[in-house]
Coordinates of C-alpha atoms in Angstrom, one line a residue:
X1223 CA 115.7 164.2 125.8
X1224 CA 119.0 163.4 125.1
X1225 CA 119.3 159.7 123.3
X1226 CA 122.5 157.6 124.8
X1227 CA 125.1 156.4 122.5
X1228 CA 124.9 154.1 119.8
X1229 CA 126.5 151.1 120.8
X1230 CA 127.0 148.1 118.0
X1231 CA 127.7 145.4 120.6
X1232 CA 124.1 146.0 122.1
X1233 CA 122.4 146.0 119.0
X1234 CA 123.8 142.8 118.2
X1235 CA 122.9 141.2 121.7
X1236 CA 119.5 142.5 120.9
X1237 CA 119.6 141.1 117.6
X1238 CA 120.9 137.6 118.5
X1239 CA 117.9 137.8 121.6
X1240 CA 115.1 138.4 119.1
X1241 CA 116.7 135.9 116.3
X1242 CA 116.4 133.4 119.2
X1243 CA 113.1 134.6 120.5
X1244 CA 111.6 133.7 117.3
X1245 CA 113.3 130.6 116.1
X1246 CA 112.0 129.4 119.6
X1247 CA 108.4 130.4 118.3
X1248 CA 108.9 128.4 115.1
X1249 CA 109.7 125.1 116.9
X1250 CA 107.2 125.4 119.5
X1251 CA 104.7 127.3 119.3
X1252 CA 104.8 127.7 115.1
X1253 CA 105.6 124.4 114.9
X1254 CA 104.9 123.0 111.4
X1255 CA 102.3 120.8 110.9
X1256 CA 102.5 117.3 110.1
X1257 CA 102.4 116.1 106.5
X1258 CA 100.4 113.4 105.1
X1259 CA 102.5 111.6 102.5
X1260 CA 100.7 108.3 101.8
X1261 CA 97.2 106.7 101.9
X1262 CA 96.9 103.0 101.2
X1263 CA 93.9 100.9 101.7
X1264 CA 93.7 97.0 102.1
X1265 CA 90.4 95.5 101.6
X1266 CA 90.4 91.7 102.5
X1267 CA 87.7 89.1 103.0
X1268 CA 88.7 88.7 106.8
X1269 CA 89.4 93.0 107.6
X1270 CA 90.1 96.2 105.7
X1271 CA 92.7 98.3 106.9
X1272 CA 93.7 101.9 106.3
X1273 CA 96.8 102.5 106.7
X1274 CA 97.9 107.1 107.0
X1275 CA 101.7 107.9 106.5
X1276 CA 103.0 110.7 107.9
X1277 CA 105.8 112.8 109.0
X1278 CA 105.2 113.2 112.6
X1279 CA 103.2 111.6 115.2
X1280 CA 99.0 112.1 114.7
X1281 CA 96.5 112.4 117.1
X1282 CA 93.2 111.2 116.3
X1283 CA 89.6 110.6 117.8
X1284 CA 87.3 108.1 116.0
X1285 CA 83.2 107.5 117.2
X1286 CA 80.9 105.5 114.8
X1287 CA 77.6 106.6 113.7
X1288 CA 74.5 104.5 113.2
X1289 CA 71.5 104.9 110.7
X1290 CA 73.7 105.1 108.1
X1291 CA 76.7 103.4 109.6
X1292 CA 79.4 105.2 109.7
X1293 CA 82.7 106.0 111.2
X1294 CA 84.8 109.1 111.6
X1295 CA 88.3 109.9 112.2
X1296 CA 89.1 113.9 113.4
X1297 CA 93.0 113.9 113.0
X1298 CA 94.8 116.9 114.6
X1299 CA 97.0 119.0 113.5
X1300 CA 96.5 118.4 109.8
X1301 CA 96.2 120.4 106.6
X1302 CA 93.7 118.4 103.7
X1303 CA 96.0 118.2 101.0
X1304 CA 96.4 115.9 97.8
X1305 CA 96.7 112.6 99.8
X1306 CA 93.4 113.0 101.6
X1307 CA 91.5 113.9 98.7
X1308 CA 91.8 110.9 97.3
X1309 CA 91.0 108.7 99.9
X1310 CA 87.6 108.2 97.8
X1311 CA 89.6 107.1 95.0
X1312 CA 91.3 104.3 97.0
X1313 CA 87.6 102.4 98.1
X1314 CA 87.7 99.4 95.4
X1315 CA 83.7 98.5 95.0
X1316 CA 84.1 95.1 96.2
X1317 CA 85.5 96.0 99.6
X1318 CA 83.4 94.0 102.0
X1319 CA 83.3 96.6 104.9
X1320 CA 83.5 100.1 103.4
X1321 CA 80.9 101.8 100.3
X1322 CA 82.7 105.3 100.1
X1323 CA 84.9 107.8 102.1
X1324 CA 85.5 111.2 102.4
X1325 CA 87.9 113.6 103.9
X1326 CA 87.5 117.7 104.8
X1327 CA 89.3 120.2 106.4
X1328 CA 86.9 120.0 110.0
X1329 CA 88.3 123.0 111.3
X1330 CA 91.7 125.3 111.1
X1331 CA 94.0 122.4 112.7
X1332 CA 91.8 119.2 112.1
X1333 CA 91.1 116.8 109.0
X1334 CA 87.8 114.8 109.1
X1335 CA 88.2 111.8 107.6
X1336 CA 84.5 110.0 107.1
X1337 CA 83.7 106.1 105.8
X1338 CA 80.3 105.3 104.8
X1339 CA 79.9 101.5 106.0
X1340 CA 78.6 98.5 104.1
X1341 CA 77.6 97.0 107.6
X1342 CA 78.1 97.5 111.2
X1343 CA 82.3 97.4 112.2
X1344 CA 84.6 97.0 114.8
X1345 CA 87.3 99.0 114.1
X1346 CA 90.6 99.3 115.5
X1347 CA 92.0 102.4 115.5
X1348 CA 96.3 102.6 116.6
X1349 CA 99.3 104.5 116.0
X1350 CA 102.5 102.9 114.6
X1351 CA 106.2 104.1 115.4
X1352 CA 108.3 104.7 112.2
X1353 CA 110.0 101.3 111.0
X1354 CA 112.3 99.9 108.0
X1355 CA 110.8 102.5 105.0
X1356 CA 107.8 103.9 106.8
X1357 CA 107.4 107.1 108.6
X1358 CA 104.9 107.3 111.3
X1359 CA 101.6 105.8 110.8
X1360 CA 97.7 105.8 111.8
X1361 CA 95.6 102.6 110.7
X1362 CA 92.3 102.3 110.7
X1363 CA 91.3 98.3 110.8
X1364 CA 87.7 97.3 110.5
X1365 CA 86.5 94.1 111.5
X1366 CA 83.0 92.7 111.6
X1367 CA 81.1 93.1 114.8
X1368 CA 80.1 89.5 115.6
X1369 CA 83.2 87.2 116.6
X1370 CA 81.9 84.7 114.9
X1371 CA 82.0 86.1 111.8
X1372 CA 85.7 87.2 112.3
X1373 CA 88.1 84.4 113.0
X1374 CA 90.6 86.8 112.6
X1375 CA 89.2 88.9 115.3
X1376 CA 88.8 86.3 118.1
X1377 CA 92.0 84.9 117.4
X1378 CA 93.5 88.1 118.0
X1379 CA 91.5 88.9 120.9
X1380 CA 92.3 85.5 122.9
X1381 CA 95.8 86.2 121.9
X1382 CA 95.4 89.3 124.1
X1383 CA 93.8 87.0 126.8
X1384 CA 96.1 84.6 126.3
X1385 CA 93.9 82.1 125.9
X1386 CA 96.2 81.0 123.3
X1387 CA 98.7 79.4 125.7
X1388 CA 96.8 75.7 126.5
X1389 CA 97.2 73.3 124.2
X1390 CA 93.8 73.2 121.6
X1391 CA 91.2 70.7 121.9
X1392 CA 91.7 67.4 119.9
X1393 CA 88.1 67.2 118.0
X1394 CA 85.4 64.5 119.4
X1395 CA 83.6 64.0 116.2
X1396 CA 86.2 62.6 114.0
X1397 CA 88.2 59.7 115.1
X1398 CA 91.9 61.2 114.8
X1399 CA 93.0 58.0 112.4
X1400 CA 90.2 58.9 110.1
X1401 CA 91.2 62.4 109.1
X1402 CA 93.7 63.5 106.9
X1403 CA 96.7 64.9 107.1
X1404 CA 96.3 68.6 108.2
X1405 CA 99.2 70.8 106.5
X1406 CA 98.7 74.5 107.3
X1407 CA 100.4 76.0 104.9
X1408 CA 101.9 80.4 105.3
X1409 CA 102.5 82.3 102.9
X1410 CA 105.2 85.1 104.1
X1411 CA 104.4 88.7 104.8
X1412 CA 100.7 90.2 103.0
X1413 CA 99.5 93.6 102.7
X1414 CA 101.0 96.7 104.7
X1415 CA 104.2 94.7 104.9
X1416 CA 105.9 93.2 101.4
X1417 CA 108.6 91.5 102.1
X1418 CA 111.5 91.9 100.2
X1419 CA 111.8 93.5 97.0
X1420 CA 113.6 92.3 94.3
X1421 CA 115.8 94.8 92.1
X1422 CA 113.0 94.9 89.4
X1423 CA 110.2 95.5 91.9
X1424 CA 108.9 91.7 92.6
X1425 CA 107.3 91.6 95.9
X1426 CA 108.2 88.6 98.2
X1427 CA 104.4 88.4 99.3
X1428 CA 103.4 88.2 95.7
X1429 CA 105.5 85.3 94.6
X1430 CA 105.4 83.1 97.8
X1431 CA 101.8 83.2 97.8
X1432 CA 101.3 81.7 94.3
X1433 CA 103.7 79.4 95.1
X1434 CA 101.5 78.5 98.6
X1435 CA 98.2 78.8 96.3
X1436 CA 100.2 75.8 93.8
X1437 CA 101.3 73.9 96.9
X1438 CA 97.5 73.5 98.3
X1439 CA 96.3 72.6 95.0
X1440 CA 98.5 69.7 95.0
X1441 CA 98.1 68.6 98.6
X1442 CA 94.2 68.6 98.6
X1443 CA 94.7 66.6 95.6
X1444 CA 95.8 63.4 97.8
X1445 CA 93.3 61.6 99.5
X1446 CA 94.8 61.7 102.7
X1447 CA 95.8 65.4 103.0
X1448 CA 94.0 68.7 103.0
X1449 CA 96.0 71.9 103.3
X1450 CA 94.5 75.5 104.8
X1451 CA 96.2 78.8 104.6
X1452 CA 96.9 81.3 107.1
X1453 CA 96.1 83.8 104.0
X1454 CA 94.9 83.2 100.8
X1455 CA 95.0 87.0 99.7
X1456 CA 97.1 90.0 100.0
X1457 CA 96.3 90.8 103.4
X1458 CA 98.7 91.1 106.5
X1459 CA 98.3 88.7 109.7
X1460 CA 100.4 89.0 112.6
X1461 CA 103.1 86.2 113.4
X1462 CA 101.4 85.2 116.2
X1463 CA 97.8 84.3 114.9
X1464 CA 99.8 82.4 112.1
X1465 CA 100.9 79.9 114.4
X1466 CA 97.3 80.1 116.3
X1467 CA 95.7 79.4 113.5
X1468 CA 97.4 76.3 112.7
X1469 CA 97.2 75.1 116.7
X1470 CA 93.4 75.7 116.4
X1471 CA 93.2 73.8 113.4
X1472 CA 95.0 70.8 115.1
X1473 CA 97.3 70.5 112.0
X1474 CA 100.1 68.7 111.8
X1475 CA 102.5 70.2 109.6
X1476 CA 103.4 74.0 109.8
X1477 CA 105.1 74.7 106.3
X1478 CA 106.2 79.0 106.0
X1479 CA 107.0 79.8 102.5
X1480 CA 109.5 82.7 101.9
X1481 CA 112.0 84.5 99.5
X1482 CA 115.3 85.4 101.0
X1483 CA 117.1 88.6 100.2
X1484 CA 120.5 90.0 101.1
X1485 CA 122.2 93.4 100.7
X1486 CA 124.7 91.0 98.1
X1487 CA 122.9 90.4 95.0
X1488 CA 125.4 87.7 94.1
X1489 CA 123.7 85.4 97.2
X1490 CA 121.5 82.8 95.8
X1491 CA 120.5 79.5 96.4
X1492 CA 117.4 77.7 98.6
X1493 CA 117.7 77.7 102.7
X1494 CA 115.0 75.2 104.8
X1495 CA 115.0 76.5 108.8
X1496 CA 113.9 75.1 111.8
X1497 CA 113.2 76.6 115.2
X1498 CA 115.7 76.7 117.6
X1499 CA 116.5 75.5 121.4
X1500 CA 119.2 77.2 122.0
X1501 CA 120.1 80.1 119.1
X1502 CA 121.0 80.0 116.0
X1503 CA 123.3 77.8 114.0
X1504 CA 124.8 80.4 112.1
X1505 CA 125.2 84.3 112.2
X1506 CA 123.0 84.4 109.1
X1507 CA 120.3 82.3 110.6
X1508 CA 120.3 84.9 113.2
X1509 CA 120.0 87.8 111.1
X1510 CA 117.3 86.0 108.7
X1511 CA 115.0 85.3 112.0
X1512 CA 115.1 88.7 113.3
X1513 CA 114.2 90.1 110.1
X1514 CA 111.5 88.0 110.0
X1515 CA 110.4 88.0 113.5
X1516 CA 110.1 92.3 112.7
X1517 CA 107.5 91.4 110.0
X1518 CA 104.5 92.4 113.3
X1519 CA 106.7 95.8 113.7
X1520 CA 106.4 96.6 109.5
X1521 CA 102.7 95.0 109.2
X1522 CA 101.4 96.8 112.0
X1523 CA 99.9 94.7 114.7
X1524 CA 98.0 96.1 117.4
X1525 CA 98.7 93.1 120.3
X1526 CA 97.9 94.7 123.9
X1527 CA 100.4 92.0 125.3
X1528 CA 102.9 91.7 122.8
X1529 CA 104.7 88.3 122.0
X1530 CA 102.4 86.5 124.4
X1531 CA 102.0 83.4 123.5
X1532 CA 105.3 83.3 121.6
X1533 CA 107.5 84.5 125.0
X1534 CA 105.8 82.4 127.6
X1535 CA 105.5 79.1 125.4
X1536 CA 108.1 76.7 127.2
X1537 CA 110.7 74.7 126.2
X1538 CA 109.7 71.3 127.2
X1539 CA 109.9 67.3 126.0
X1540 CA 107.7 68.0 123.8
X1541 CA 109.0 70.9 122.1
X1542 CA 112.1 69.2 121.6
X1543 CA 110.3 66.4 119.9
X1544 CA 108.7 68.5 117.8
X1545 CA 111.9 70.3 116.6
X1546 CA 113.5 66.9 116.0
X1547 CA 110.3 65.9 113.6
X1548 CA 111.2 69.8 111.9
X1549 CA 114.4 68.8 111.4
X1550 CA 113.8 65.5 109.8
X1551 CA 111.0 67.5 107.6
X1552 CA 113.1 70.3 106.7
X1553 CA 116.0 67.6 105.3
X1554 CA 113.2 66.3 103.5
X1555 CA 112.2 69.4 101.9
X1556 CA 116.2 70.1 101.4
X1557 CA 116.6 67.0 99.6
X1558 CA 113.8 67.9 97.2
X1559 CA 115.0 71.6 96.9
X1560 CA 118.1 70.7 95.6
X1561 CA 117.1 68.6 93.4
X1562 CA 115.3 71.9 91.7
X1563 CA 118.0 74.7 92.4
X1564 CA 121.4 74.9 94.4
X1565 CA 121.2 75.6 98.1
X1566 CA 123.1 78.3 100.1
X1567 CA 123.5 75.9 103.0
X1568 CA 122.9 72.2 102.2
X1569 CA 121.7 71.7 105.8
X1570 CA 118.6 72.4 108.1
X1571 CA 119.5 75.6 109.7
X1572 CA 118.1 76.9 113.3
X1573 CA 117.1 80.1 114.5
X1574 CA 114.7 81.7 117.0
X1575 CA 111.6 81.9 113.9
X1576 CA 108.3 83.0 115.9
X1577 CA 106.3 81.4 113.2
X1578 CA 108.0 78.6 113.6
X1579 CA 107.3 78.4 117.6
X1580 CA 104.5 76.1 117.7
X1581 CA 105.2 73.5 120.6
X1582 CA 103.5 70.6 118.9
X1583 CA 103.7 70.7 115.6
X1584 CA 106.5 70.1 113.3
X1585 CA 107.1 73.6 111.9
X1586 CA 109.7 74.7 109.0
X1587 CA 110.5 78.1 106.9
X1588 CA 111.0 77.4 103.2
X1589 CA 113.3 80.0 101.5
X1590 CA 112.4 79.5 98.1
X1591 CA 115.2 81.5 96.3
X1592 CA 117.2 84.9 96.8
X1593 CA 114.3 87.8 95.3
X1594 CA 117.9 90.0 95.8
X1595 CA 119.6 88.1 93.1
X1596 CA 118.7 89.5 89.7
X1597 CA 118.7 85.8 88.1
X1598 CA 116.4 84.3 91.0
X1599 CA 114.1 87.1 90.8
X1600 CA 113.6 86.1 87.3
X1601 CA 112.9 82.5 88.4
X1602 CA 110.4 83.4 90.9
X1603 CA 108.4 85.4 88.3
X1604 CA 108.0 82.3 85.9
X1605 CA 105.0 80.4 86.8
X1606 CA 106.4 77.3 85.5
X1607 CA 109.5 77.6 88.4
X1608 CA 106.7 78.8 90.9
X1609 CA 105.4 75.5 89.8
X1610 CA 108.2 73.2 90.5
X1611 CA 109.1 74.6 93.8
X1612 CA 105.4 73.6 95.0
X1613 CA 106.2 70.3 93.4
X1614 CA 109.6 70.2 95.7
X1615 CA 108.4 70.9 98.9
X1616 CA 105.1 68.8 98.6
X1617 CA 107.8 66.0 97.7
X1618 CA 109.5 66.6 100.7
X1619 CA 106.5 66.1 102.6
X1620 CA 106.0 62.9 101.2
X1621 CA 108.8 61.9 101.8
X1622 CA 108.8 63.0 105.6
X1623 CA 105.5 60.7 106.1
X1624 CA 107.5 57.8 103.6
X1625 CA 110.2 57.8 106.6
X1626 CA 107.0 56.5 108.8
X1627 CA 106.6 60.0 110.2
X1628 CA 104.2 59.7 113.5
X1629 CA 101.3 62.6 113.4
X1630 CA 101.4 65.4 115.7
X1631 CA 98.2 63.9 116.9
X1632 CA 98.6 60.7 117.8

């Protein structure tokens, strides 16, 4: 049989057809699989979370298995590599929730992650887009099962419900006049999310929380005062429980304790911020609140109706009242700030803040010192500085109530 000519510009065709043919195979149907790159735990009094990093999108299914408790993750598409095998490594012995964990290869394409419980969980199981220096993420929150053991939980929950919208109950045991002053005191940022990082490594959420830790000792020792936390440990909670917290509490004050940071090192100096009416007072006071209003987004919140309470809170008399009594606690704070170190703005500045949104009670964001500036990195490090900036704003808090201050309460 006679063969027919050879004919170059066919073999390339046929070439260029196949080349395609199998580079189409490699992104489809060959597709790479998706590469665990980090594994961090957060054990916590009130939840523990796991958070998975990842170069692409997982899929997961999780069930929980009684008699031992237990609960198990089967993430798709998957290899067990380095990061996964250590996930037993990563279980401190006084986690509250978890005793050990475990992770295999389940079959060709799947990873079997498996936690041996303390106790019976709820967990939480949701996927997180990529944001600021994370790729994508899976975590793995466990609560405890009963509500009432998790204020965390429920607050969460009726934040879903939005139960969280009406105005809390004023107590019936206690005449108001015979309580103290409530000052809810919140420490920036906690666990999955940092903060900023200062150019030797200091971690916003580190320093501010000393500095919170310092601040409550002081209040609680004044007869009339007692301060709470919305955390006392390296643990993340979302925006909005931070103000719900404080509402549920009935408290009075709302004080948010920060370090600023900005892509000049040479900015230093101590800010105080209010919420504001009608936008910000300046372009930075702009930029500060959306990066801090992205805190949920780099935390990881799971909130099935997200921004709630914060979108549909209104506007009203009485939110302009309160942001007056913010602004006449934030110059007080200023005062006392710069008495300590210089300010970048010698004024109360404004800004959308959703910690900061609150309708009735006076609520301000402390920005302690620049964590970007080299020198005030230093400063936040020293415990003795740490020291005198609790010692600044607690003076500007009593000075606020010197001025004849009325209570959110009354």
């Amino acid at each position: 049989m006679p063969h027919p000519p050879f004919d170059p510009t066919r073999r390339r065709l046929i070439g260029a057809a196949a080349a395609t043919f199998l580079l189409t195979l490699s992104r489809v149907g060959l597709a790479a699989p998706s590469q665990l790159v980090a594994l961090r735990v957060w054990p916590s009094s009130t939840y523990t979370r796991i958070t998975l990093e990842a170069s692409e999108a997982l899929k997961y299914k999780y069930f929980t298995i009684p008699n031992p408790d237990r609960l198990v993750i089967d993430i798709e598409g998957v290899q067990l590599n380095a990061v996964l095998k250590d996930i037993g490594n990563q279980i401190s012995a006084a986690d509250p929730f978890i005793q050990t964990a475990r992770a295999g290869q389940f079959s060709p394409d799947t990873v079997r992650i498996v936690l041996d419980l303390k106790s019976d969980i709820k967990p939480q199981v949701f996927t997180l887009a990529p944001v600021a220096e994370y790729q994508h993420r899976l975590v793995i929150d466990l609560y405890p099962t009963a509500q009432q053991d998790d204020p965390l939980l429920a607050l969460l929950e009726d934040y879903n419900k939005g139960k969280l919208e009406q105005p809390p109950l004023k107590s019936k045991n206690k005449s108001d006049k015979s309580r103290p002053i409530l000052i809810m005191l919140d420490p920036g940022h906690g666990g999955e999310d940092p903060g900023a990082v200062g150019p030797s490594g200091t971690r916003e959420k580190d320093v501010v929380l000393k500095i919170a830790k310092q601040l409550k000792r002081m209040i609680d020792a004044e007869r009339n005062m007692k301060a709470y936390m919305t955390r006392d440990e390296d643990v993340f909670i979302p925006l909005g429980v931070r103000v719900a917290k404080a509402r549920k509490l009935n408290a009075d004050l709302f004080i948010s304790i920060h370090a600023d940071a900005f892509l000049n090192p040479s900015a230093r100096g101590s800010s105080v911020f209010a919420l504001s009416e009608q936008g910000a007072t300046s372009t930075a006071a702009r930029y500060l609140a959306k990066t801090q209003n992205d805190a949920d987004l780099i935390g990881g919140v799971k909130i099935t109706s997200k921004d709630r309470y914060l979108a549909h809170t209104l506007f009203d008399l009485t939110q302009t009242a309160t942001i007056n009594d913010s602004l006449k606690l934030g110059k007080s704070v200023l005062g006392k700030m710069g008495e300590l170190n210089r300010l970048h703005k010698d004024e109360v500045e404004q800004a959308g803040f959703a910690v900061l949104k609150a309708p009735d009670i006076p609520s301000i964001l402390v920005e302690t010192a620049f964590i970007s500036n080299p020198e005030e990195e230093r400063r936040l490090m020293d415990a003795s500085f740490q020291q005198k900036v609790a010692e600044s704003i607690f003076g500007g808090v009593r000075g606020y109530f010197a001025q004849g201050a009325a209570l959110a309460r009354t």
